[in-house]
mmCIF file of C-alpha atoms in Angstrom:
data_model
loop_
_atom_site.group_PDB
_atom_site.id
_atom_site.type_symbol
_atom_site.label_atom_id
_atom_site.label_comp_id
_atom_site.label_asym_id
_atom_site.label_seq_id
_atom_site.Cartn_x
_atom_site.Cartn_y
_atom_site.Cartn_z
ATOM 1 C CA GLY A 1 0.000 0.000 0.000
ATOM 2 C CA LEU A 2 0.860 3.655 0.100
ATOM 3 C CA PHE A 3 2.214 3.381 3.616
ATOM 4 C CA GLY A 4 4.921 0.896 2.638
ATOM 5 C CA ALA A 5 5.953 3.026 -0.309
ATOM 6 C CA ALA A 6 6.392 6.072 1.931
ATOM 7 C CA LEU A 7 8.674 4.137 4.268
ATOM 8 C CA ALA A 8 10.879 3.062 1.397
ATOM 9 C CA LEU A 9 11.749 6.639 0.429
ATOM 10 C CA PRO A 10 15.473 7.309 0.760
ATOM 11 C CA GLY A 11 16.573 9.379 3.696
ATOM 12 C CA CYS A 12 13.826 8.391 6.112
ATOM 13 C CA ALA A 13 16.079 6.243 8.229
ATOM 14 C CA ARG A 14 18.602 9.003 8.902
ATOM 15 C CA THR A 15 18.291 11.191 11.960
ATOM 16 C CA PRO A 16 16.129 14.117 10.984
ATOM 17 C CA LYS A 17 18.191 17.285 10.787
ATOM 18 C CA THR A 18 17.185 19.990 13.215
ATOM 19 C CA PRO A 19 15.446 22.619 11.102
ATOM 20 C CA ALA A 20 17.324 25.877 10.638
ATOM 21 C CA VAL A 21 16.157 28.721 12.840
ATOM 22 C CA PRO A 22 15.201 31.955 11.086
ATOM 23 C CA ILE A 23 17.380 34.833 12.260
ATOM 24 C CA THR A 24 15.279 37.614 13.815
ATOM 25 C CA GLU A 25 15.885 40.251 16.498
ATOM 26 C CA VAL A 26 18.505 39.020 18.944
ATOM 27 C CA GLN A 27 17.553 39.002 22.623
ATOM 28 C CA GLN A 28 20.852 37.537 23.730
ATOM 29 C CA ILE A 29 23.774 35.626 22.346
ATOM 30 C CA SER A 30 26.184 33.624 24.505
ATOM 31 C CA PHE A 31 29.344 32.004 23.293
ATOM 32 C CA SER A 32 32.288 30.300 24.843
ATOM 33 C CA LYS A 33 35.322 28.440 23.712
ATOM 34 C CA GLN A 34 37.858 26.571 25.735
ATOM 35 C CA GLY A 35 41.222 25.277 24.745
ATOM 36 C CA MET A 36 43.653 23.415 26.931
ATOM 37 C CA ALA A 37 44.953 26.610 28.494
ATOM 38 C CA ARG A 38 42.687 28.001 31.161
ATOM 39 C CA THR A 39 41.285 31.422 30.449
ATOM 40 C CA ALA A 40 39.896 33.840 32.992
ATOM 41 C CA ILE A 41 36.814 34.578 30.897
ATOM 42 C CA THR A 42 34.848 31.457 30.043
ATOM 43 C CA ASN A 43 31.669 32.811 28.531
ATOM 44 C CA ARG A 44 30.642 36.032 26.842
ATOM 45 C CA THR A 45 27.060 37.188 26.467
ATOM 46 C CA ILE A 46 25.640 40.111 24.528
ATOM 47 C CA ARG A 47 22.112 40.834 25.693
ATOM 48 C CA ARG A 48 19.354 43.316 25.018
ATOM 49 C CA THR A 49 18.436 45.730 27.827
ATOM 50 C CA ASP A 50 15.967 48.586 28.217
ATOM 51 C CA GLN A 51 18.853 51.010 27.713
ATOM 52 C CA GLY A 52 20.263 49.232 24.666
ATOM 53 C CA ALA A 53 22.594 46.324 25.287
ATOM 54 C CA GLU A 54 25.211 44.986 27.630
ATOM 55 C CA ILE A 55 28.126 42.602 27.440
ATOM 56 C CA VAL A 56 28.550 40.106 30.257
ATOM 57 C CA LEU A 57 31.871 38.385 30.867
ATOM 58 C CA GLU A 58 31.616 35.254 33.014
ATOM 59 C CA LEU A 59 34.748 34.280 34.919
ATOM 60 C CA TRP A 60 35.777 30.712 35.449
ATOM 61 C CA ASP A 61 36.864 30.999 39.065
ATOM 62 C CA GLY A 62 33.273 31.679 40.077
ATOM 63 C CA GLU A 63 34.443 33.762 43.027
ATOM 64 C CA GLU A 64 33.919 37.081 41.344
ATOM 65 C CA PRO A 65 30.584 38.268 40.025
ATOM 66 C CA ASP A 66 30.206 38.437 36.270
ATOM 67 C CA SER A 67 31.544 41.667 34.812
ATOM 68 C CA VAL A 68 28.867 43.651 32.994
ATOM 69 C CA TYR A 69 29.586 46.463 30.547
ATOM 70 C CA PRO A 70 27.008 48.650 28.812
ATOM 71 C CA ALA A 71 27.082 48.572 25.020
ATOM 72 C CA ASP A 72 25.280 50.341 22.225
ATOM 73 C CA ALA A 73 22.125 48.666 20.902
ATOM 74 C CA SER A 74 23.773 48.539 17.473
ATOM 75 C CA ILE A 75 25.859 45.601 18.729
ATOM 76 C CA LEU A 76 22.690 43.466 18.598
ATOM 77 C CA GLN A 77 22.104 44.487 14.988
ATOM 78 C CA GLU A 78 25.711 43.636 14.131
ATOM 79 C CA ALA A 79 25.310 40.257 15.802
ATOM 80 C CA ARG A 80 22.119 39.635 13.833
ATOM 81 C CA GLU A 81 23.782 40.536 10.527
ATOM 82 C CA LEU A 82 26.668 38.246 11.373
ATOM 83 C CA LEU A 83 24.292 35.325 12.066
ATOM 84 C CA GLU A 84 22.486 36.006 8.781
ATOM 85 C CA THR A 85 25.685 36.347 6.748
ATOM 86 C CA TYR A 86 27.054 33.008 7.908
ATOM 87 C CA ASP A 87 23.752 31.157 8.062
ATOM 88 C CA ALA A 88 24.142 30.429 11.754
ATOM 89 C CA GLY A 89 20.479 29.404 11.917
ATOM 90 C CA ASN A 90 21.743 26.130 10.469
ATOM 91 C CA TRP A 91 23.964 25.612 13.507
ATOM 92 C CA ASN A 92 20.944 24.775 15.630
ATOM 93 C CA GLY A 93 21.241 21.276 17.067
ATOM 94 C CA PHE A 94 24.925 20.960 16.125
ATOM 95 C CA LYS A 95 26.699 18.535 18.454
ATOM 96 C CA GLY A 96 30.114 17.625 17.221
ATOM 97 C CA SER A 97 32.955 15.684 18.715
ATOM 98 C CA ASN A 98 36.247 14.514 17.335
ATOM 99 C CA ARG A 99 38.038 12.318 19.828
ATOM 100 C CA ALA A 100 41.085 11.925 17.600
ATOM 101 C CA VAL A 101 42.359 15.381 18.537
ATOM 102 C CA LEU A 102 44.080 15.376 21.909
ATOM 103 C CA ASP A 103 44.528 18.996 22.885
ATOM 104 C CA GLY A 104 41.834 20.753 20.976
ATOM 105 C CA GLU A 105 39.130 23.227 21.627
ATOM 106 C CA SER A 106 35.513 23.024 22.634
ATOM 107 C CA PHE A 107 32.820 25.603 22.077
ATOM 108 C CA GLY A 108 29.310 26.393 23.212
ATOM 109 C CA PHE A 109 26.956 28.708 21.367
ATOM 110 C CA TYR A 110 23.472 29.861 22.319
ATOM 111 C CA VAL A 111 21.223 32.527 20.824
ATOM 112 C CA GLU A 112 17.812 33.597 22.008
ATOM 113 C CA PHE A 113 15.634 35.768 19.790
ATOM 114 C CA THR A 114 12.971 38.212 20.942
ATOM 115 C CA ASP A 115 10.283 35.873 19.551
ATOM 116 C CA GLY A 116 11.466 33.108 21.900
ATOM 117 C CA SER A 117 13.179 30.903 19.325
ATOM 118 C CA THR A 118 16.700 29.726 20.110
ATOM 119 C CA ILE A 119 19.819 28.352 18.452
ATOM 120 C CA SER A 120 21.987 26.014 20.427
ATOM 121 C CA ALA A 121 25.199 24.337 19.291
ATOM 122 C CA TYR A 122 28.250 22.825 20.916
ATOM 123 C CA GLY A 123 31.180 20.693 20.013
ATOM 124 C CA THR A 124 34.651 19.461 20.845
ATOM 125 C CA ASN A 125 37.210 19.672 18.041
ATOM 126 C CA SER A 126 34.311 19.668 15.631
ATOM 127 C CA PHE A 127 32.733 22.866 14.423
ATOM 128 C CA PRO A 128 29.828 24.038 12.278
ATOM 129 C CA PRO A 129 30.474 25.831 8.958
ATOM 130 C CA HIS A 130 32.005 29.325 9.286
ATOM 131 C CA TYR A 131 32.666 28.800 12.998
ATOM 132 C CA GLN A 132 35.979 30.690 12.871
ATOM 133 C CA GLU A 133 34.499 33.706 11.087
ATOM 134 C CA VAL A 134 31.529 33.946 13.435
ATOM 135 C CA TYR A 135 33.628 33.522 16.561
ATOM 136 C CA SER A 136 36.316 35.987 15.575
ATOM 137 C CA ALA A 137 33.650 38.593 14.739
ATOM 138 C CA LEU A 138 31.835 37.991 18.054
ATOM 139 C CA TRP A 139 35.190 38.227 19.831
ATOM 140 C CA ASP A 140 35.755 41.611 18.165
ATOM 141 C CA LEU A 141 32.288 42.814 19.175
ATOM 142 C CA THR A 142 32.986 41.966 22.823
ATOM 143 C CA ALA A 143 36.633 43.111 22.812
ATOM 144 C CA PRO A 144 35.868 46.536 24.378
ATOM 145 C CA ALA A 145 34.434 44.768 27.436
ATOM 146 C CA GLN A 146 37.499 42.563 27.685
ATOM 147 C CA GLU A 147 39.775 45.595 27.428
ATOM 148 C CA ALA A 148 37.803 47.322 30.187
ATOM 149 C CA TYR A 149 38.072 44.186 32.317
ATOM 150 C CA GLU A 150 41.840 44.049 31.794
ATOM 151 C CA LEU A 151 42.196 47.685 32.847
ATOM 152 C CA GLU A 152 40.272 46.914 36.045
ATOM 153 C CA HIS A 153 42.186 43.667 36.711
ATOM 154 C CA PRO A 154 45.711 44.177 35.357
ATOM 155 C CA GLU A 155 46.952 41.122 37.230
ATOM 156 C CA LYS A 156 44.671 38.875 35.170
ATOM 157 C CA SER A 157 45.239 40.311 31.714
ATOM 158 C CA SER A 158 47.883 37.769 30.790
ATOM 159 C CA THR A 159 45.441 34.868 31.213
ATOM 160 C CA LEU A 160 42.563 36.135 29.061
#
């Protein structure tokens, strides 16, 4: 019957791919990457506020509160354009791991949009397409907060 024919279609047995998430207004975007060397800042978040935006730097030692720096609302627009340019909506559901690499890098990536949809991706030595471009651009967007943090904590600047 028809039912049997539908089951025989190629591709049905594979794990369904998580559908891409449409890129809309960014509520917040969090990203982290860790190599073998310990870094003082483990996670960076850009989030929307009533005043515009802020950048939050989370510190691995957990003893200090997160450092929060105000940012212009345009940073959210830049983040959105970056996600659109590199099709980061297709990252949703990415879980990659490559155990063959001994001293590699892991990453975590999470975006929440104002409509409530989210993108979540993580991996170890395995990265979605355009990972390097997206991460280096996000790093640049949050660099002013890191520079401010280093000025406030000169003793830690060498470990960031």
